Short mmCIF file of C-alpha atoms and ligand atoms in Angstrom, two decimals:
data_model
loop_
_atom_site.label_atom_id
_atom_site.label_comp_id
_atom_site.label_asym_id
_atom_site.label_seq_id
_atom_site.Cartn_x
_atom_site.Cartn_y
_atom_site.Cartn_z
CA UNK E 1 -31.20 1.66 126.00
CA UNK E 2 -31.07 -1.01 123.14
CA UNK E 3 -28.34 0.59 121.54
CA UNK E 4 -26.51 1.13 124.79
CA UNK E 5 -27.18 -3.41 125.83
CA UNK E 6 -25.89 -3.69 122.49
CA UNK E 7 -22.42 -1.70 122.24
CA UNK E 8 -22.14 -3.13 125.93
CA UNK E 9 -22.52 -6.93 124.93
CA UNK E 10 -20.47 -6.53 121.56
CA UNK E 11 -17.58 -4.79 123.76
CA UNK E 12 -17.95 -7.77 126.04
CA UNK E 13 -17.35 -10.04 123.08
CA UNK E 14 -15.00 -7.78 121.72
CA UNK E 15 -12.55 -8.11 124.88
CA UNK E 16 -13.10 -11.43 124.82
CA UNK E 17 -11.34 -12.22 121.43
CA UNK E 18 -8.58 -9.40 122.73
CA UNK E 19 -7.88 -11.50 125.68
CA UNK E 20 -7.44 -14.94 123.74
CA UNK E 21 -5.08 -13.04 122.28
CA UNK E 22 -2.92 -11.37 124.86
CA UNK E 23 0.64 -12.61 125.50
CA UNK E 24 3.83 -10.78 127.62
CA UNK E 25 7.55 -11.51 126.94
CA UNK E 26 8.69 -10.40 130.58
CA UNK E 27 7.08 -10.21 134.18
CA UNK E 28 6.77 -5.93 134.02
CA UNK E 29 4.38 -6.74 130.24
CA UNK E 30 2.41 -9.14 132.39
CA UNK E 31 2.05 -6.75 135.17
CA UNK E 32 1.17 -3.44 132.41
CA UNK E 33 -1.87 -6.45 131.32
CA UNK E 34 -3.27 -7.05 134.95
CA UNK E 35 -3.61 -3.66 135.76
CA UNK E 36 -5.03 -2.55 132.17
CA UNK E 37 -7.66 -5.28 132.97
CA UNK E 38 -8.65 -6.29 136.29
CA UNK E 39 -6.55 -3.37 138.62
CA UNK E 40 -9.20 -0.32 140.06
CA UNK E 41 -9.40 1.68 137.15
CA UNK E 42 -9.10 -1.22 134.18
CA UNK E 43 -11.32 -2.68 131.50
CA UNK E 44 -13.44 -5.00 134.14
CA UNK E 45 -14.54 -2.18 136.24
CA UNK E 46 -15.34 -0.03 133.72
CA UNK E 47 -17.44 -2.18 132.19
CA UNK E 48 -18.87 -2.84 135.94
CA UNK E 49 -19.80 0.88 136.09
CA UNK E 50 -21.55 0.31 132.68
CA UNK E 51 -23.39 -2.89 133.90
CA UNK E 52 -24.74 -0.46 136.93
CA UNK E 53 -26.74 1.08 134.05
CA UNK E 54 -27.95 -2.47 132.85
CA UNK E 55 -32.32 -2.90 133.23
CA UNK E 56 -33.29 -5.62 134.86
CA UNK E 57 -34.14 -8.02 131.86
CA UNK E 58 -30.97 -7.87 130.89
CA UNK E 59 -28.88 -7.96 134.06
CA UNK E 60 -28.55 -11.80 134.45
CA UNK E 61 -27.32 -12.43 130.81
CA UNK E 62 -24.65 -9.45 131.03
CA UNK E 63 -23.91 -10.19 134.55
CA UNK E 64 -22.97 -13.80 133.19
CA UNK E 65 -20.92 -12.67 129.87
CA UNK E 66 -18.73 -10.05 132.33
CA UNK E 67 -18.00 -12.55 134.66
CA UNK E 68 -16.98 -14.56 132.26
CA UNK E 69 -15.14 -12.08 130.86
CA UNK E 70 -12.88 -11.67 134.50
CA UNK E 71 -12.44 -15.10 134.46
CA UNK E 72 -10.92 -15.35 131.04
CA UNK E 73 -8.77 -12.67 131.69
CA UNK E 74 -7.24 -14.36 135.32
CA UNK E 75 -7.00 -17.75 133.19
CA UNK E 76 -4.92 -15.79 130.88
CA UNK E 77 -2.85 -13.90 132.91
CA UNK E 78 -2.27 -17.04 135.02
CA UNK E 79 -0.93 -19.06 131.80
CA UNK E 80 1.26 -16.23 131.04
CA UNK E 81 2.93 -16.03 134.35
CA UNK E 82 3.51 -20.16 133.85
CA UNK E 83 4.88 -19.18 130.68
CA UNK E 84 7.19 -17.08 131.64
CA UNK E 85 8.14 -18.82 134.50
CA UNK E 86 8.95 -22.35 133.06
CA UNK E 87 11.02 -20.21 130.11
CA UNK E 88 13.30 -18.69 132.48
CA UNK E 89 13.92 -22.20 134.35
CA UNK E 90 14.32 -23.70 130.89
CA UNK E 91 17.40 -20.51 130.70
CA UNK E 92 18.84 -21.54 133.97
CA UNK E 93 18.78 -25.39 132.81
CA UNK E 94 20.85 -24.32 129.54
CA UNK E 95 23.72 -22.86 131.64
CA UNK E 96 23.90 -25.79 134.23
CA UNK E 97 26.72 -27.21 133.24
CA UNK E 98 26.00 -30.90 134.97
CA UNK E 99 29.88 -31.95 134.63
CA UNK E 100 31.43 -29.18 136.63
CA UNK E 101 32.75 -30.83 140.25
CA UNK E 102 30.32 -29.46 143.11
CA UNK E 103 32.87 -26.89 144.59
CA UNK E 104 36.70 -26.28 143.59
CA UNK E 105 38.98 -29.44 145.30
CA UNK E 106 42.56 -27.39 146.16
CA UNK E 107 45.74 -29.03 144.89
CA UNK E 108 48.55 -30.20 146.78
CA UNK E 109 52.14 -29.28 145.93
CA UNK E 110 54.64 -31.33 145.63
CA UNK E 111 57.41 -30.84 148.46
CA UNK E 112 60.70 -29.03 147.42
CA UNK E 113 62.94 -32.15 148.40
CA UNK E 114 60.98 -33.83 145.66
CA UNK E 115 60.68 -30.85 142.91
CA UNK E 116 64.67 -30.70 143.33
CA UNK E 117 65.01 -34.73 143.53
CA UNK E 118 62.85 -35.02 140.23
CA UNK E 119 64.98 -32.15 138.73
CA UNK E 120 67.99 -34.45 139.13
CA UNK E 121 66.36 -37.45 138.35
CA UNK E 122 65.83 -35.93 134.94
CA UNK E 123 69.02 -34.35 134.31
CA UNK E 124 70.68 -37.84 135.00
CA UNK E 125 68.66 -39.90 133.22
CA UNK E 126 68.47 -37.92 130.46
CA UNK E 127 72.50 -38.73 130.40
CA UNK E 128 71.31 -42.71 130.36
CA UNK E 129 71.49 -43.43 134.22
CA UNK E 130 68.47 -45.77 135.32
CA UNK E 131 66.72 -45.55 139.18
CA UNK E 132 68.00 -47.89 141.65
CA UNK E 133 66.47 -48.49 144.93
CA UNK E 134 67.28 -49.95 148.10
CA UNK E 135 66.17 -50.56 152.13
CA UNK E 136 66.84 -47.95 154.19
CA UNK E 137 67.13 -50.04 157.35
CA UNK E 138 70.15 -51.79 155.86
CA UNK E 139 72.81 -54.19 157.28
CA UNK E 140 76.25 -53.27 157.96
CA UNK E 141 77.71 -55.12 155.32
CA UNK E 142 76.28 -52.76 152.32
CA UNK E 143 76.25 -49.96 154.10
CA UNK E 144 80.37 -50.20 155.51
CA UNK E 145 81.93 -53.55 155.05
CA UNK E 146 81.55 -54.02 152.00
CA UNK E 147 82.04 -49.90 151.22
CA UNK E 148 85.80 -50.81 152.34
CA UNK E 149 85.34 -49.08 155.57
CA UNK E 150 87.42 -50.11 158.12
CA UNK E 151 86.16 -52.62 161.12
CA UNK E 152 87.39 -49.17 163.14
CA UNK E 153 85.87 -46.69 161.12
CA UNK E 154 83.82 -44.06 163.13
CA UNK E 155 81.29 -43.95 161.13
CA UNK E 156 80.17 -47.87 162.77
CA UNK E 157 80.23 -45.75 165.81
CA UNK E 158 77.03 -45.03 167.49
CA UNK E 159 77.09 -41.80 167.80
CA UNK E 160 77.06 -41.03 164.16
CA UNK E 161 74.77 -44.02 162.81
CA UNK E 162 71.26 -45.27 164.26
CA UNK E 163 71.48 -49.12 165.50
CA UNK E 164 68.34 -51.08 164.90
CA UNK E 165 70.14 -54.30 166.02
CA UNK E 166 73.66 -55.32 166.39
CA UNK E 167 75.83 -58.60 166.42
CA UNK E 168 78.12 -58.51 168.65
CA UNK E 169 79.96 -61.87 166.59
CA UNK E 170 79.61 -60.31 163.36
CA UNK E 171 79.77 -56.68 162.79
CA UNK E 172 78.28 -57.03 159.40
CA UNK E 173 75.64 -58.58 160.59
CA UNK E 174 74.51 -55.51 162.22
CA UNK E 175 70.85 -54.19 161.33
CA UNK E 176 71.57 -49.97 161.16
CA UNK E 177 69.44 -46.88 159.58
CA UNK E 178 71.55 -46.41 156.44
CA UNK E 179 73.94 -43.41 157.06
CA UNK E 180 74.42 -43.40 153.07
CA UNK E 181 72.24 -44.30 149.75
CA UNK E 182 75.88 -45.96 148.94
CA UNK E 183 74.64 -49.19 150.16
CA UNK E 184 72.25 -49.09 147.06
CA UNK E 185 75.68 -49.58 144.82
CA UNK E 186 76.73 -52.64 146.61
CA UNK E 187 72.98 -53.91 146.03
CA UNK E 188 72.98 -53.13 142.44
CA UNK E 189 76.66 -54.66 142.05
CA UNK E 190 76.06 -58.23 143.57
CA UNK E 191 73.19 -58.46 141.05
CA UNK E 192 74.12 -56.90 137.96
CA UNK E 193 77.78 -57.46 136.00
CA UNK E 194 78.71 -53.95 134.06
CA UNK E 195 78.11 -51.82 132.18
CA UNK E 196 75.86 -50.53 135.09
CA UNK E 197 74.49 -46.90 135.41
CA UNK E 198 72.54 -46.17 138.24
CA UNK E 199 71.19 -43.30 140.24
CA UNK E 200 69.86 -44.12 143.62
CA UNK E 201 67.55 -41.23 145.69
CA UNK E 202 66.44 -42.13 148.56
CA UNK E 203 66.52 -40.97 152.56
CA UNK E 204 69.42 -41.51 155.03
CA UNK E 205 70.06 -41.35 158.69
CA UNK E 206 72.64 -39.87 160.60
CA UNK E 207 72.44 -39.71 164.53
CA UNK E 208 73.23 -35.68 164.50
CA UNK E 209 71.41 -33.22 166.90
CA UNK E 210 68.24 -31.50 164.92
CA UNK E 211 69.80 -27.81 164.22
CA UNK E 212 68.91 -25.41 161.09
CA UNK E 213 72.16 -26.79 159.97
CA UNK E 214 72.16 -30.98 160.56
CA UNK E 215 69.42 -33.07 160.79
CA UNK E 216 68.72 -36.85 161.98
CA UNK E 217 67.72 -38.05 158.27
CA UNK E 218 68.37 -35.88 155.10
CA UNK E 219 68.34 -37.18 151.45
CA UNK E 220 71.42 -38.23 148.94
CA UNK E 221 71.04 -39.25 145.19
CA UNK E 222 74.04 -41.70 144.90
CA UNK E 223 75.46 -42.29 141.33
CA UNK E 224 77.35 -45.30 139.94
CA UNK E 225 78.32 -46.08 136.70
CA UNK E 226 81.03 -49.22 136.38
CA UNK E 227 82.25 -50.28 132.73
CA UNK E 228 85.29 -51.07 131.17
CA UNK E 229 87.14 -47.76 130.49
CA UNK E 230 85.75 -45.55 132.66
CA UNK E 231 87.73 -42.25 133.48
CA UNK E 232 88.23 -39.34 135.86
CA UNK E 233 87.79 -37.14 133.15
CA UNK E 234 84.11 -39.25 132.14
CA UNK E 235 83.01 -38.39 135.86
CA UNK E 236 84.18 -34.90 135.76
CA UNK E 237 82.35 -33.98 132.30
CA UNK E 238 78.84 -35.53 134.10
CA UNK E 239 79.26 -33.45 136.77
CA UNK E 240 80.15 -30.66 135.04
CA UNK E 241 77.30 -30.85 132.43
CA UNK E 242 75.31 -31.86 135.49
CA UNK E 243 76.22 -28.46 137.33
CA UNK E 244 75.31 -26.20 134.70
CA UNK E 245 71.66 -28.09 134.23
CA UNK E 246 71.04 -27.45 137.48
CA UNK E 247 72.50 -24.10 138.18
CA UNK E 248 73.08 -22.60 134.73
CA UNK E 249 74.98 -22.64 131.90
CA UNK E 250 77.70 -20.28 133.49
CA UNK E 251 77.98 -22.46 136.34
CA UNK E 252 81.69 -23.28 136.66
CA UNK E 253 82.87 -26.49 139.04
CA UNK E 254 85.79 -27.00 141.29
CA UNK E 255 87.18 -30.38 142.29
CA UNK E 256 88.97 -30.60 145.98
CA UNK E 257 91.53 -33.78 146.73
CA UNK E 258 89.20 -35.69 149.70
CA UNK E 259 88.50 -39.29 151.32
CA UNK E 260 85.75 -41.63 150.93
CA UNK E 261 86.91 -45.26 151.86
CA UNK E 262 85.06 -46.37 148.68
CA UNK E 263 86.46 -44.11 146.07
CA UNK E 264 90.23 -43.87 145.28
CA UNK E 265 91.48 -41.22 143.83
CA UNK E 266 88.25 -39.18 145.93
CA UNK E 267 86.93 -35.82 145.80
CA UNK E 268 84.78 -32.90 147.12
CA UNK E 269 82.91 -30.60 144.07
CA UNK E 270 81.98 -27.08 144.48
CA UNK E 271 80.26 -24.85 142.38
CA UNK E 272 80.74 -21.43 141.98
CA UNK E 273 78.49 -19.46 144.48
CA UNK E 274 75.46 -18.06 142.23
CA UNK E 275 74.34 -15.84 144.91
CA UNK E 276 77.17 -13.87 144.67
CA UNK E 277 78.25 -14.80 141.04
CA UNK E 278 81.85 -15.68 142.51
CA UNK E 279 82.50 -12.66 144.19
CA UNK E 280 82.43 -13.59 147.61
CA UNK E 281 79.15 -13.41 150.29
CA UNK E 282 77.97 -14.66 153.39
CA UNK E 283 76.54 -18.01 152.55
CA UNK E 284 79.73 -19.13 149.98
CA UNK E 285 81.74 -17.64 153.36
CA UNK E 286 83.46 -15.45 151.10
CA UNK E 287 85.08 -17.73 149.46
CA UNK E 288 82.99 -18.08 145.62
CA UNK E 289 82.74 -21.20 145.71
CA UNK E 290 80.00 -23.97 147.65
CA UNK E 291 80.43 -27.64 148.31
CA UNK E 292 77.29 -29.89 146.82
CA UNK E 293 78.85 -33.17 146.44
CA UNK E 294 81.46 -35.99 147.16
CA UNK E 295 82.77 -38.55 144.20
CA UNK E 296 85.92 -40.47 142.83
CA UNK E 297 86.77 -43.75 141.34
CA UNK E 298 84.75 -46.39 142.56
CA UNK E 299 87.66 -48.67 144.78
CA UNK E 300 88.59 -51.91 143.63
CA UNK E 301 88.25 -53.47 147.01
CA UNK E 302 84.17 -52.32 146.57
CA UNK E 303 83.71 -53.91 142.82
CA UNK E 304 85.56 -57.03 144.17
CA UNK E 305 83.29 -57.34 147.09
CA UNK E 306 80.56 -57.01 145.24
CA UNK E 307 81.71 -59.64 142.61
CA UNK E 308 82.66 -57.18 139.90
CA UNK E 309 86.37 -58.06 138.31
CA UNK E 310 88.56 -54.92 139.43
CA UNK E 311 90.94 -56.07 136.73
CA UNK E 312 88.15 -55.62 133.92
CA UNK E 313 86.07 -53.33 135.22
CA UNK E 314 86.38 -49.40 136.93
CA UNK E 315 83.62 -47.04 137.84
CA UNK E 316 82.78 -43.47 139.07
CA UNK E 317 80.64 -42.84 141.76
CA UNK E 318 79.32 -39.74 143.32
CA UNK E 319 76.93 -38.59 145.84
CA UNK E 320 74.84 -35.86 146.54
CA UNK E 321 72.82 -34.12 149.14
CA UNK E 322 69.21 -33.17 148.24
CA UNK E 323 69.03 -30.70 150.84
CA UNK E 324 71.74 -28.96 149.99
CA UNK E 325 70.69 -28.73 146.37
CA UNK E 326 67.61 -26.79 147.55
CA UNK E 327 69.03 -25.08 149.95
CA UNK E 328 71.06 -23.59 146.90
CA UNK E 329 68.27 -23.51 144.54
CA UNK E 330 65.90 -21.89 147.42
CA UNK E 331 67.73 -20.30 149.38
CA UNK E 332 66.25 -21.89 152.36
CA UNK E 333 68.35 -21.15 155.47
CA UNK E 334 66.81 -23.74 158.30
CA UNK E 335 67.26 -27.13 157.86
CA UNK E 336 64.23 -28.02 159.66
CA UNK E 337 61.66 -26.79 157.38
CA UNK E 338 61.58 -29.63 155.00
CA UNK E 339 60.56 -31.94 158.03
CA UNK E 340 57.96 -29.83 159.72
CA UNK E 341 55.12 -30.05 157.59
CA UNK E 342 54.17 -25.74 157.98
CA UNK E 343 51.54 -25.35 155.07
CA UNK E 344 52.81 -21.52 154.89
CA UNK E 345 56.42 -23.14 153.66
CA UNK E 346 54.93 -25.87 151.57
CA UNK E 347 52.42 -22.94 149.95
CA UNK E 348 55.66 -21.35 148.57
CA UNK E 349 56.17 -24.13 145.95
CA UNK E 350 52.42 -24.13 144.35
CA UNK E 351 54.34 -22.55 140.85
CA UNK E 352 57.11 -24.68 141.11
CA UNK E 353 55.11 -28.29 140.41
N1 LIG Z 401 78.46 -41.49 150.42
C1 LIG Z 401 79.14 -40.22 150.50
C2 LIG Z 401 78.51 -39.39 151.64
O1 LIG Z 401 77.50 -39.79 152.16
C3 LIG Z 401 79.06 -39.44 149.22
C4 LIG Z 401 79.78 -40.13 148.12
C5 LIG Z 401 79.14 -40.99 147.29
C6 LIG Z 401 81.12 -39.84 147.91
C7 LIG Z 401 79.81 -41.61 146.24
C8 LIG Z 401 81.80 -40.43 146.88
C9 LIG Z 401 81.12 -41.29 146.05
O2 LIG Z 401 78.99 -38.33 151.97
#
């Protein structure tokens, strides 16, 4: 019996120093340690069968020690678990990254009008042309009179331009949606003496019925550049190196005799159809060539109205729809679709910003 109290209360002391001792790297280690010690068939219960044996005498004192034992052993375990639970928040902490935004914001896009608008703006200012701006409810007198359109002139009709107010003593006087951004030249010339070399984008109004072809307001990018020897030739090499920017280096252009009261001589451009490479198709109407843009020699009746000495000074001026650009670039067949706002069209552009 002595020898058996004996081995019992050094194996007592024994597991005591063990269990100081334990430690567990993961929750299934910690789990392999509970049920080694305090699970049905571990170290506590065996040593509860032994303590069965125990005489009297010596119950209290080993009754004590195992209990003590037990306890030791759910202290430990219970440290452990806090262990091993604070390191793997400590792991989640390192990969928090505290400057990410809460949730992904979606990006806009920009609108065709104004990818193609800012693809011109470039080209041309790369060439030394500077923005110009203007109102786009305008008077009469920049947008026709002093344009050298005729007091008769349709276009001061009301069926083609929007009347905010009129004056019935003084035509010019009359407040109108600008039909053209060439009411942004006489602006620039009445303040500015040459050399002047502008480009002017901006929206215009024309009182049209809304169809996939014409709309009530579309966009131009007017161009103006007045100095003392400027040439036909000057304005056709711009528009030429302007063509093949825009549509490719094997762009060719095509100047057609036209009128525009405020250029004399005037003319239409085309550029060869790059759907059909010049061949002839459906949108060029079989003809290899499309229409993107009016232009001449800016009038002398417009520099002298806008106090710019005709005798010392000419100019070029040209003007171009920005519609019609990406309509071309695009291939965009309704007119409508720039003005409507459909997310599913706008979408289309996300690569193109
Ligand atoms: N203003 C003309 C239009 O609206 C275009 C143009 C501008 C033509 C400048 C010649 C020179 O159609």
């Amino acid at each position: 019996m002595y020898i058996f109290i004996m081995t019992l209360k050094e194996n007592i002391q024994n597991l005591l120093q063990q269990v100081k001792e334990l430690s567990a790297n993961d929750e299934k280690e910690l789990e392999a340690l509970r049920i080694k010690y305090l699970s049905k068939k571990g170290v506590i219960t065996d040593l509860m069968k032994d303590f069965r044996n125990v005489s009297g005498d010596q119950k209290r004192e080993i009754g004590i020690s195992i209990n003590n034992l037990k306890t030791e052993v759910f202290n430990k375990i219970n440290e452990i678990r806090e262990k091993l639970q604070n390191k793997s928040q400590d792991e989640e902490k390192v990969s928090l990254d505290l400057t990410r935004t809460a949730y992904p914001i979606p990006l806009g896009t920009r609108h065709p009008l104004s990818l193609v608008k800012n693809e011109i703006i470039d080209i041309f200012t790369r060439l030394g042309f500077c923005l110009a701006d203007g109102p786009e409810v305008e008077d009469d007198l920049h947008v026709f009179t002093k344009m050298n359109f005729a007091a008769d002139h349709p276009a001061r009709d009301m069926q083609d331009t929007f009347f905010v107010e009129t004056n019935p003593n003084d035509v010019a006087k009359n407040i109108i949606l600008r039909s053209h951004t060439s009411s942004v030249q006489a602006r620039v010339m009445e303040t500015t003496q040459p050399p002047i070399r502008v480009i002017c984008p901006g929206r215009v109004y024309r009182n049209e019925t809304i169809t996939a072809r014409a709309h009530c307001f579309f966009h131009q990018i007017e161009g103006l550049y007045v100095d003392e020897q400027v040439s036909f030739t000057d304005l056709k090499q711009v528009l030429l190196l302007f063509a093949q920017e825009m549509f490719g280096k094997e762009t060719k252009i095509r100047l057609r005799p036209s009128y525009f009261p405020f250029t004399e001589p005037s003319a239409e451009m085309d550029i060869s159809c790059d759907i059909c490479g010049g061949k002839g198709c459906s949108f060029c109407k079989n003809t290899g060539w499309v229409e993107i843009l009016g232009c001449g020699m800016v009038h002398p009746n417009v520099l002298q109205a806008c106090g710019i000495d005709s005798n010392k000074y000419k100019g070029y001026a040209f003007g171009l729809g920005i519609e019609r650009i990406a309509n071309l670039k695009y291939k965009i067949s309704d007119l409508r679709l720039f003005s409507e706002n459909d997310k599913r069209f706008l979408d289309e552009f996300t690569s193109a910003n």
